[in-house]
PDB file of C-alpha atoms in Angstrom:
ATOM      1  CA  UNK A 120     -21.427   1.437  -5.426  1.00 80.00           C
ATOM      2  CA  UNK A 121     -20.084  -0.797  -2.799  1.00 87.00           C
ATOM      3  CA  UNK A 122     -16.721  -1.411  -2.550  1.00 93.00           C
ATOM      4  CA  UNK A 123     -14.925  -4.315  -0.924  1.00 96.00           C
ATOM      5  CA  UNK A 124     -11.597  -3.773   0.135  1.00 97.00           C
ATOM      6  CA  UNK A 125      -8.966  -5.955   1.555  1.00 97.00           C
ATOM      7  CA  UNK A 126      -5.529  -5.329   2.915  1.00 96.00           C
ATOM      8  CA  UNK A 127      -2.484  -5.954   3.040  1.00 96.00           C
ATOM      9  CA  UNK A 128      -2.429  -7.043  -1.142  1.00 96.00           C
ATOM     10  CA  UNK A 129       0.796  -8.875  -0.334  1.00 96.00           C
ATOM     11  CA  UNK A 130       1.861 -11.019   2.836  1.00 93.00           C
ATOM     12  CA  UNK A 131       4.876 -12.718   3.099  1.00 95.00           C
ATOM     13  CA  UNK A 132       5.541 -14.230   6.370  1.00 91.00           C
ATOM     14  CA  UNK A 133       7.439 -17.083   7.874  1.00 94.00           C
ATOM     15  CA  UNK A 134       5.759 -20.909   8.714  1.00 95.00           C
ATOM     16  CA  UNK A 135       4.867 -20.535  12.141  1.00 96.00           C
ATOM     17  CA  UNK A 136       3.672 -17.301  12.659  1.00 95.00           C
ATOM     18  CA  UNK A 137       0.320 -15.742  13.381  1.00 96.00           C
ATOM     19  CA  UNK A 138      -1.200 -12.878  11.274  1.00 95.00           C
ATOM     20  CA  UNK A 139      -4.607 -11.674  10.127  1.00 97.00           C
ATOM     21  CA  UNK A 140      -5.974 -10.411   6.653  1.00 97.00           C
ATOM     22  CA  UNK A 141      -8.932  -7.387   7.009  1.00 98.00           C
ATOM     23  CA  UNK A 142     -11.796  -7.568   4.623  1.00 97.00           C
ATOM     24  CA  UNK A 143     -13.836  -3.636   4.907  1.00 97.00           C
ATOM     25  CA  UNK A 144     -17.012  -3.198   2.743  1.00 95.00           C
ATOM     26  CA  UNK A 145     -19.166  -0.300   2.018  1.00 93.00           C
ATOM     27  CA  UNK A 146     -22.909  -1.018   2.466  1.00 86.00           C
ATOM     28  CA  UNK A 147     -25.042  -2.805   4.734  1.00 83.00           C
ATOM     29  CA  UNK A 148     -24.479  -6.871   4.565  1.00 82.00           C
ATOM     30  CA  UNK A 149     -25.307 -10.119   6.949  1.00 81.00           C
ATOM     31  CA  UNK A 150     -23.540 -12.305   4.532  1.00 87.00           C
ATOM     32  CA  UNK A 151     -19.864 -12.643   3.956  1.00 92.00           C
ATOM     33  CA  UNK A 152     -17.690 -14.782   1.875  1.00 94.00           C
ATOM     34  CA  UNK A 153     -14.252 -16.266   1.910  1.00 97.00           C
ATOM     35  CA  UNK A 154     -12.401 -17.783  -0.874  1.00 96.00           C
ATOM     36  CA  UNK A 155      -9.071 -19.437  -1.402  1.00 97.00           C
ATOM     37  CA  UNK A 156      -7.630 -19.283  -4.790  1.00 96.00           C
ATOM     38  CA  UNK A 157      -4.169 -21.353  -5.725  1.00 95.00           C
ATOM     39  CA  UNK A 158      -2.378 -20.398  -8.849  1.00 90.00           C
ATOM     40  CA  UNK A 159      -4.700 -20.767 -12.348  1.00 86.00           C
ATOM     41  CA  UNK A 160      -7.328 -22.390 -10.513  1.00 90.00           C
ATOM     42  CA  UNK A 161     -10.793 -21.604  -9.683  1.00 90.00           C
ATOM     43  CA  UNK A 162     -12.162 -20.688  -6.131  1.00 94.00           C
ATOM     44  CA  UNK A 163     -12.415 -23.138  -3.335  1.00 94.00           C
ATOM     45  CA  UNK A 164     -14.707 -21.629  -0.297  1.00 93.00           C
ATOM     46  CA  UNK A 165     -13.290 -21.542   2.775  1.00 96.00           C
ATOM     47  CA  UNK A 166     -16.430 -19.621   4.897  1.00 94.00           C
ATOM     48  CA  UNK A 167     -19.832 -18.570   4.870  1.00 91.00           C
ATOM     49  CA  UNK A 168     -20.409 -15.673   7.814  1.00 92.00           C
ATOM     50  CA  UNK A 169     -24.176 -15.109   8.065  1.00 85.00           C
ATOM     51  CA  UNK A 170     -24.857 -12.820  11.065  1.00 85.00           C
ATOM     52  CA  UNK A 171     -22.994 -10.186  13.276  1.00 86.00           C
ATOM     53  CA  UNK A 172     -20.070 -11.933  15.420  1.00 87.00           C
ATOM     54  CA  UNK A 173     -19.990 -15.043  13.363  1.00 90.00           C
ATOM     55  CA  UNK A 174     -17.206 -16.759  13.904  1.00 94.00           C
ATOM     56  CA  UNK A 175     -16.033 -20.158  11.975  1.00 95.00           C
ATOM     57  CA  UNK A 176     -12.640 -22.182  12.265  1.00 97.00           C
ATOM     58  CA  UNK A 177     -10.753 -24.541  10.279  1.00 95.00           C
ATOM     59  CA  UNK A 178      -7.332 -26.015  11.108  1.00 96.00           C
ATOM     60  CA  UNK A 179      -5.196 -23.092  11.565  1.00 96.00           C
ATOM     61  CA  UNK A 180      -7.668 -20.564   9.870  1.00 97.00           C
ATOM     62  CA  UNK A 181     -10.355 -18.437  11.989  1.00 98.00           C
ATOM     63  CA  UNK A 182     -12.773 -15.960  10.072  1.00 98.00           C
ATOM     64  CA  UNK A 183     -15.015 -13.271  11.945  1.00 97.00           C
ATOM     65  CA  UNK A 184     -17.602 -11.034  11.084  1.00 95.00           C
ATOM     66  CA  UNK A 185     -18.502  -7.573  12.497  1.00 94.00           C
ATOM     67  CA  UNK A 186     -21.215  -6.404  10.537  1.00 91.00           C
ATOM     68  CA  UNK A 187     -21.632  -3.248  12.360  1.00 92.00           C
ATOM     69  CA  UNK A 188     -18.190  -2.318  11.486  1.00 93.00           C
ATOM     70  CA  UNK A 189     -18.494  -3.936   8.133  1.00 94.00           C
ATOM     71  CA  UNK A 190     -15.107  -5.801   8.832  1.00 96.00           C
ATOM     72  CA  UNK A 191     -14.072  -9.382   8.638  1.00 97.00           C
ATOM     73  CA  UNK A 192     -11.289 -10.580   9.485  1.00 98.00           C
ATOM     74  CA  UNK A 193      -9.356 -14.290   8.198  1.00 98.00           C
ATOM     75  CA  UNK A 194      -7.198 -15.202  11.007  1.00 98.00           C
ATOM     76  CA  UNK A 195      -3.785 -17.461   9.971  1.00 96.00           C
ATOM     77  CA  UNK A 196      -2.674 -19.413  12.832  1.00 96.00           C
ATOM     78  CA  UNK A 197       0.864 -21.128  13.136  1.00 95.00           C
ATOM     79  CA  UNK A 198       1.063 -20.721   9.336  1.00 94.00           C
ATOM     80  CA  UNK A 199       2.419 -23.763   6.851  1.00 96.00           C
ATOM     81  CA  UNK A 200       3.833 -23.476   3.395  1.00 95.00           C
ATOM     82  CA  UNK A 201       0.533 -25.306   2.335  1.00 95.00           C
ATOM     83  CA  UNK A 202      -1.672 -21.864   3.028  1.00 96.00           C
ATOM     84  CA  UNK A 203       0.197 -19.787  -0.008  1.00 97.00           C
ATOM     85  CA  UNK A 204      -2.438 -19.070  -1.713  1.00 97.00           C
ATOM     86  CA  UNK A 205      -4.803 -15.937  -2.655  1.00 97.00           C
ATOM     87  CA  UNK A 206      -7.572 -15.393  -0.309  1.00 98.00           C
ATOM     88  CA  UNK A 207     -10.408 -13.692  -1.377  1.00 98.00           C
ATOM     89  CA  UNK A 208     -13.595 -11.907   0.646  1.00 97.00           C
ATOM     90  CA  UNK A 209     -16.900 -11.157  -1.180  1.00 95.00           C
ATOM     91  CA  UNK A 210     -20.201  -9.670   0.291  1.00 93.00           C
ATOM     92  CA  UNK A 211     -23.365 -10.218  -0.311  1.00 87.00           C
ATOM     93  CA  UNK A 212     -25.398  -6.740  -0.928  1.00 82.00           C
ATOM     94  CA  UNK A 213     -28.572  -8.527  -1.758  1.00 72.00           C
ATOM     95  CA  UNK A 214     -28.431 -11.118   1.648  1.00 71.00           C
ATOM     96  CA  UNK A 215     -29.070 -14.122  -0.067  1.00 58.00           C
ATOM     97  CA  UNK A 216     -28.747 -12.924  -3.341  1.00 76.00           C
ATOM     98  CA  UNK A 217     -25.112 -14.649  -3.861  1.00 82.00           C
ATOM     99  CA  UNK A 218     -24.561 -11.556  -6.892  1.00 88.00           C
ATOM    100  CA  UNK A 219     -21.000 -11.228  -4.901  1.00 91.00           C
ATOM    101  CA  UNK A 220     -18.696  -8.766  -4.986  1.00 94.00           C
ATOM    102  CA  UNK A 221     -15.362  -9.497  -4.237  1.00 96.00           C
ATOM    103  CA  UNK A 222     -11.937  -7.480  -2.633  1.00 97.00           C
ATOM    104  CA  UNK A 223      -9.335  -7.365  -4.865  1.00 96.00           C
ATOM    105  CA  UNK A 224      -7.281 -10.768  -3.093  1.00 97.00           C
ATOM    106  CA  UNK A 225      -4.668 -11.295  -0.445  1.00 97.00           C
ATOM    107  CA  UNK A 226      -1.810 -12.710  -2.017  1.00 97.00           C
ATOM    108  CA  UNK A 227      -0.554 -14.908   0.738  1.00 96.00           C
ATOM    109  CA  UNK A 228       3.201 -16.686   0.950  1.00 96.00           C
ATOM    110  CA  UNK A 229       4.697 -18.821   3.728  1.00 96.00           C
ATOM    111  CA  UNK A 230       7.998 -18.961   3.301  1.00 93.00           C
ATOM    112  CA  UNK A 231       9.624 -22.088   5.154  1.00 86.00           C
TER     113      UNK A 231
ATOM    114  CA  UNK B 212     -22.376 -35.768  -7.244  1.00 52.00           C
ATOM    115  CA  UNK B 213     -20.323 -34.180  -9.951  1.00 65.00           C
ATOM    116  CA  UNK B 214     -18.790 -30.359  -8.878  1.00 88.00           C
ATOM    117  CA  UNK B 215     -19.569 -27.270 -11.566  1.00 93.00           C
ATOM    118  CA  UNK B 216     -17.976 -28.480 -15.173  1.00 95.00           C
ATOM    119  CA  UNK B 217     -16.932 -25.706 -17.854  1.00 96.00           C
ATOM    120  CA  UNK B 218     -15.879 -26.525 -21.210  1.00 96.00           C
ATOM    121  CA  UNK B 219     -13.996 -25.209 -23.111  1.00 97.00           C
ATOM    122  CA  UNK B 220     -10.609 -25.092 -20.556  1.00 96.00           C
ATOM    123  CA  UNK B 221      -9.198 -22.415 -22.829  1.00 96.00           C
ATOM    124  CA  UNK B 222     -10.249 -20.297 -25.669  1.00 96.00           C
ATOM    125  CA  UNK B 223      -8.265 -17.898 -28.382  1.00 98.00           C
ATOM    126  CA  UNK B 224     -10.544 -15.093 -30.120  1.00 98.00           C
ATOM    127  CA  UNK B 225      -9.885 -12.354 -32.152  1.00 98.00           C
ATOM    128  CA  UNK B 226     -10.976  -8.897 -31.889  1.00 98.00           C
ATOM    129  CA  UNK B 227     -14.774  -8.279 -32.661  1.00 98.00           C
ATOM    130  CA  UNK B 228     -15.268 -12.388 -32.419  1.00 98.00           C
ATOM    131  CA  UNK B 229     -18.440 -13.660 -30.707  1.00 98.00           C
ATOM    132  CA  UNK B 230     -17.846 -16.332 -28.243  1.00 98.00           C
ATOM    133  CA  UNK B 231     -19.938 -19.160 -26.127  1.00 98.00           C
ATOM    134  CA  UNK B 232     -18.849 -19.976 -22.741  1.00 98.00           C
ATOM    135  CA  UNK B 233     -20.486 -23.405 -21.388  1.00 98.00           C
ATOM    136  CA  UNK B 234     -21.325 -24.780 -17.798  1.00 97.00           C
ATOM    137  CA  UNK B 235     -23.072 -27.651 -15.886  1.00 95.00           C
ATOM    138  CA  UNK B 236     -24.128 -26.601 -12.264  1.00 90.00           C
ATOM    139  CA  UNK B 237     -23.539 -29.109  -9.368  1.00 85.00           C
ATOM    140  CA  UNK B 238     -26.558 -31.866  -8.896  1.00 82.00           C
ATOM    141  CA  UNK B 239     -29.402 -30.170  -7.367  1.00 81.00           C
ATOM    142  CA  UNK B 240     -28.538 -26.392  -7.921  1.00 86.00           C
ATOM    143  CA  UNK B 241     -30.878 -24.053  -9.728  1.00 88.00           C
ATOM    144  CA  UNK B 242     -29.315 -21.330  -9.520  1.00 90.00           C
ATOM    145  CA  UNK B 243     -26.239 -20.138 -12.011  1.00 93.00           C
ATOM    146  CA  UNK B 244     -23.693 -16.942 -11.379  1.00 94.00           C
ATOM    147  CA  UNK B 245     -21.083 -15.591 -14.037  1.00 97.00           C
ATOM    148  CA  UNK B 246     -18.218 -14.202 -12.822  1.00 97.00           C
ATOM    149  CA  UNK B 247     -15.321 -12.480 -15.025  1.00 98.00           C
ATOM    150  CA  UNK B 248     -11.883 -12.322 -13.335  1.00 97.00           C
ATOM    151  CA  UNK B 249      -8.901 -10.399 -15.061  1.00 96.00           C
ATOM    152  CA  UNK B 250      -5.432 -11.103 -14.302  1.00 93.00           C
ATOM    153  CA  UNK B 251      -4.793 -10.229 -10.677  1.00 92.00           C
ATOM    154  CA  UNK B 252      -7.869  -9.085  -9.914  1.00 95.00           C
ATOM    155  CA  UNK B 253     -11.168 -10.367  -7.972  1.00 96.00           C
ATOM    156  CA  UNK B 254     -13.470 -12.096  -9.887  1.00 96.00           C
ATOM    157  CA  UNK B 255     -16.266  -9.652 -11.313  1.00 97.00           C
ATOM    158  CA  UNK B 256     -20.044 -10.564 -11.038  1.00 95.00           C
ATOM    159  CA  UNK B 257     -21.273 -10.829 -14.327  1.00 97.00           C
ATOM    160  CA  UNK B 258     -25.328 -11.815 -14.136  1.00 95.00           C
ATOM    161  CA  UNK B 259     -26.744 -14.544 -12.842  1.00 93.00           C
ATOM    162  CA  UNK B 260     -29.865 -17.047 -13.644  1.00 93.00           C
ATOM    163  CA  UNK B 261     -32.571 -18.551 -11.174  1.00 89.00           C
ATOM    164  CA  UNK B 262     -34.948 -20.911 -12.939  1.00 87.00           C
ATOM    165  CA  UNK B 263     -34.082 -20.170 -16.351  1.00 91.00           C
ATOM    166  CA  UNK B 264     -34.344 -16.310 -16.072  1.00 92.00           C
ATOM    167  CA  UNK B 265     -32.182 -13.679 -15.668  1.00 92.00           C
ATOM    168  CA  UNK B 266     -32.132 -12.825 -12.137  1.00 89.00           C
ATOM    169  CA  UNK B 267     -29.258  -9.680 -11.524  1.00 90.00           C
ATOM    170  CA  UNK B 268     -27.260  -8.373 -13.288  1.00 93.00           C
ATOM    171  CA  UNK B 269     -23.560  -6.835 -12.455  1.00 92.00           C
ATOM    172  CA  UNK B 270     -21.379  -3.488 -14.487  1.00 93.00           C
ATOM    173  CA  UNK B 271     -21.587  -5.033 -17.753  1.00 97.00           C
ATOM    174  CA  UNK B 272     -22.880  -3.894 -21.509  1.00 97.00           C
ATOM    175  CA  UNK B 273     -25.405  -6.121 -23.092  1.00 97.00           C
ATOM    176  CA  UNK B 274     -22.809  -7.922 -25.406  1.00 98.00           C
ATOM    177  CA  UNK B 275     -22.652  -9.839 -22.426  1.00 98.00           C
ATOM    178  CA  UNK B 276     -25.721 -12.291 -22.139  1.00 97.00           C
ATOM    179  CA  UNK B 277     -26.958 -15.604 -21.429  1.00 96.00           C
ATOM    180  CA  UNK B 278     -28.790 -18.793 -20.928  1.00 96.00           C
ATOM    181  CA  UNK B 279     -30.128 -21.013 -18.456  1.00 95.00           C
ATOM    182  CA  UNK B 280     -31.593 -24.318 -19.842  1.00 93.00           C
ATOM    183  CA  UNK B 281     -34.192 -26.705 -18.276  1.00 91.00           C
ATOM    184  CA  UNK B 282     -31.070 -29.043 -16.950  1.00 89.00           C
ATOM    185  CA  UNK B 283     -30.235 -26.053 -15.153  1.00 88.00           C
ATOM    186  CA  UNK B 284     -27.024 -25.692 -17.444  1.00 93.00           C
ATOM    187  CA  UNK B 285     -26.082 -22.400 -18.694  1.00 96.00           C
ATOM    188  CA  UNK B 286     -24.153 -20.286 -21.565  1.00 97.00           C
ATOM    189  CA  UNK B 287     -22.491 -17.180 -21.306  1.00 98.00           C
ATOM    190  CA  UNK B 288     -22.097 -15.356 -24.953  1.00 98.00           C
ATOM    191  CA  UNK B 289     -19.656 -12.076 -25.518  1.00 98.00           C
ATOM    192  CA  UNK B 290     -20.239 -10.323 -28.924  1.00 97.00           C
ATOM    193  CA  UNK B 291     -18.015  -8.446 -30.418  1.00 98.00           C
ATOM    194  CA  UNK B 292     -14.777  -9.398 -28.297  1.00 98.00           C
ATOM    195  CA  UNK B 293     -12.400  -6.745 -26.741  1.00 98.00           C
ATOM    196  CA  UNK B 294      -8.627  -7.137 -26.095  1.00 97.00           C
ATOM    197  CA  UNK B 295      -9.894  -6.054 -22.035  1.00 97.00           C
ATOM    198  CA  UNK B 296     -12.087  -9.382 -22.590  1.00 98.00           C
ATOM    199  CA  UNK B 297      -8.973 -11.696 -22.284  1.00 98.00           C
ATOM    200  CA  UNK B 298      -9.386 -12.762 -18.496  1.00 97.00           C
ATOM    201  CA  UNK B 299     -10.641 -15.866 -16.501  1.00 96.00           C
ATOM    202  CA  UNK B 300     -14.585 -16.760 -16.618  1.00 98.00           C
ATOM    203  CA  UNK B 301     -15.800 -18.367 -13.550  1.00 97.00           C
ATOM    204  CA  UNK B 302     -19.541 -20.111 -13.600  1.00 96.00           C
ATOM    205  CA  UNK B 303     -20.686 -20.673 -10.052  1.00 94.00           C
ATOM    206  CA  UNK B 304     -23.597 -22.738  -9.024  1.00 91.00           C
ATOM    207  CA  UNK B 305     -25.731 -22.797  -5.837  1.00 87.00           C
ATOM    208  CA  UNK B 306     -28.636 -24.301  -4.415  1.00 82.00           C
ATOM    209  CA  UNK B 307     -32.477 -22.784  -4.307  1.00 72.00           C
ATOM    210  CA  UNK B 308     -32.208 -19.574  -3.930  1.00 63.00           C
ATOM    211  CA  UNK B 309     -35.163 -19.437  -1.550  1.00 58.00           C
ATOM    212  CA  UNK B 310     -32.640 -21.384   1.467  1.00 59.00           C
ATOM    213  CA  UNK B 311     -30.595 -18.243   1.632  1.00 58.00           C
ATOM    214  CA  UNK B 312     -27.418 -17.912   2.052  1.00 58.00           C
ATOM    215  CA  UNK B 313     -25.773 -20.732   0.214  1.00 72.00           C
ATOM    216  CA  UNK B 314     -22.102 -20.798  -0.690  1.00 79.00           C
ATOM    217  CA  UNK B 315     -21.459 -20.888  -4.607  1.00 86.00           C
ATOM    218  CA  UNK B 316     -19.435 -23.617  -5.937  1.00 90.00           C
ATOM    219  CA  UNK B 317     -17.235 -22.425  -8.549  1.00 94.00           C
ATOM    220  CA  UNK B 318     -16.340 -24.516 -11.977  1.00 94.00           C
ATOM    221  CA  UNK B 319     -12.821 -24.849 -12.925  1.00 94.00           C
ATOM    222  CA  UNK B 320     -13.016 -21.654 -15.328  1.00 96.00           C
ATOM    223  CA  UNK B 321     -12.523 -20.550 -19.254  1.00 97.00           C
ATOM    224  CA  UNK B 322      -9.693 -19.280 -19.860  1.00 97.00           C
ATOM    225  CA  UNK B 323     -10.519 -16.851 -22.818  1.00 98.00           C
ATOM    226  CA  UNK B 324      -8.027 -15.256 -24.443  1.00 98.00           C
ATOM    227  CA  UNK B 325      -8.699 -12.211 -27.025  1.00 98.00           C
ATOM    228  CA  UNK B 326      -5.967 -11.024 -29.792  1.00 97.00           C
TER     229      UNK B 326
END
């Protein structure tokens, strides 16, 4: 059964600072997923990763993908108060299949 | 071109209840996902539909089905509801499957609950 697991669960950090959320998955997969999720709404996407060392950027965020090490990684740079939000990684056993699974969220605040 | 629509917004059942869960894909996408998403959870793939048939299909018992229609639109139906039914249904659409590696665009979700 694969299993998707992201870490921390909780962040809390301060605007301006730099951290990084890990996404680790259990079987073999070319295609990874990031998600943003704001409170009782639905899922905006935020990346698509398709190969090993993909690596995508937008505004302060900057998402990576090691397949080999089946890690991916969701960068925060300089955060704002306008990132809280719950980020979400999902794989793609099937490559291409889009039948995601999904780690369990990163509940992200920035506190001003 | 219109995003992924869901109706209804929010839904109240009782136990052992059957229920229909609607959604319209985005312009030009074949291809349908379910997702259910508990309270604080990730959302959980449900099945999905390619061309009108039933193309996957996640951890789930067969009270759990569904429809794709010509249009492209699609139903998700729960017999005989469960209190661990209450959670957040998510209907994602993406484009031919065939391109590979599409991102899914997600609907604004039902919000079903079940007492």
């Amino acid at each position: 059964e694969l299993k998707v697991e992201q870490n921390p669960l909780f962040l809390s950090m301060q605007e301006g600072k730099n951290y990084t959320i890990y996404c680790n998955y259990s079987t073999t997969s070319d295609r990874l997923y990031w998600y943003r999720q704001d409170p009782g709404k639905s899922l905006e996407s935020l990346f698509v990763l398709l190969s090993n060392g993909a690596v995508k950027q937008e505004g302060r965020l900057m998402a990576s993908l090691d397949t080999k090490a089946r890690l991916s990684t969701l960068h925060i740079t300089a955060a704002v108060h306008d990132l809280s939000a719950t980020y979400f990684c999902a794989v793609d056993p099937n490559n291409a299949g889009n039948m995601l699974t999904f780690g369990g969220g990163t509940r992200l605040m920035v506190k001003p | 071109e219109t995003g992924v629509t869901q109706s209804p917004t929010h839904l109240i059942k009782t136990r052992g209840q059957q229920v229909t869960l609607r959604c319209s894909s985005q312009s030009g996408h074949n291809t349908v996902s379910w997702y259910q998403q508990a309270l604080g959870q990730g959302p959980q793939f449900i099945f999905q539909y390619y061309r009108e048939e039933e193309n996957g299909r996640g951890n789930f018992p067969p009270r759990f089905s569904g429809l794709q229609f010509p249009n492209y639109s699609s139903e998700l139906n729960v017999n005989a509801l469960e209190l661990d039914d209450s959670a957040l249904y998510l209907c994602a659409s993406s484009p031919d499957l065939q391109r590979g590696g599409e991102t899914q665009y997600f609907g604004p979700g039902t919000r079903l609950l079940v007492l």
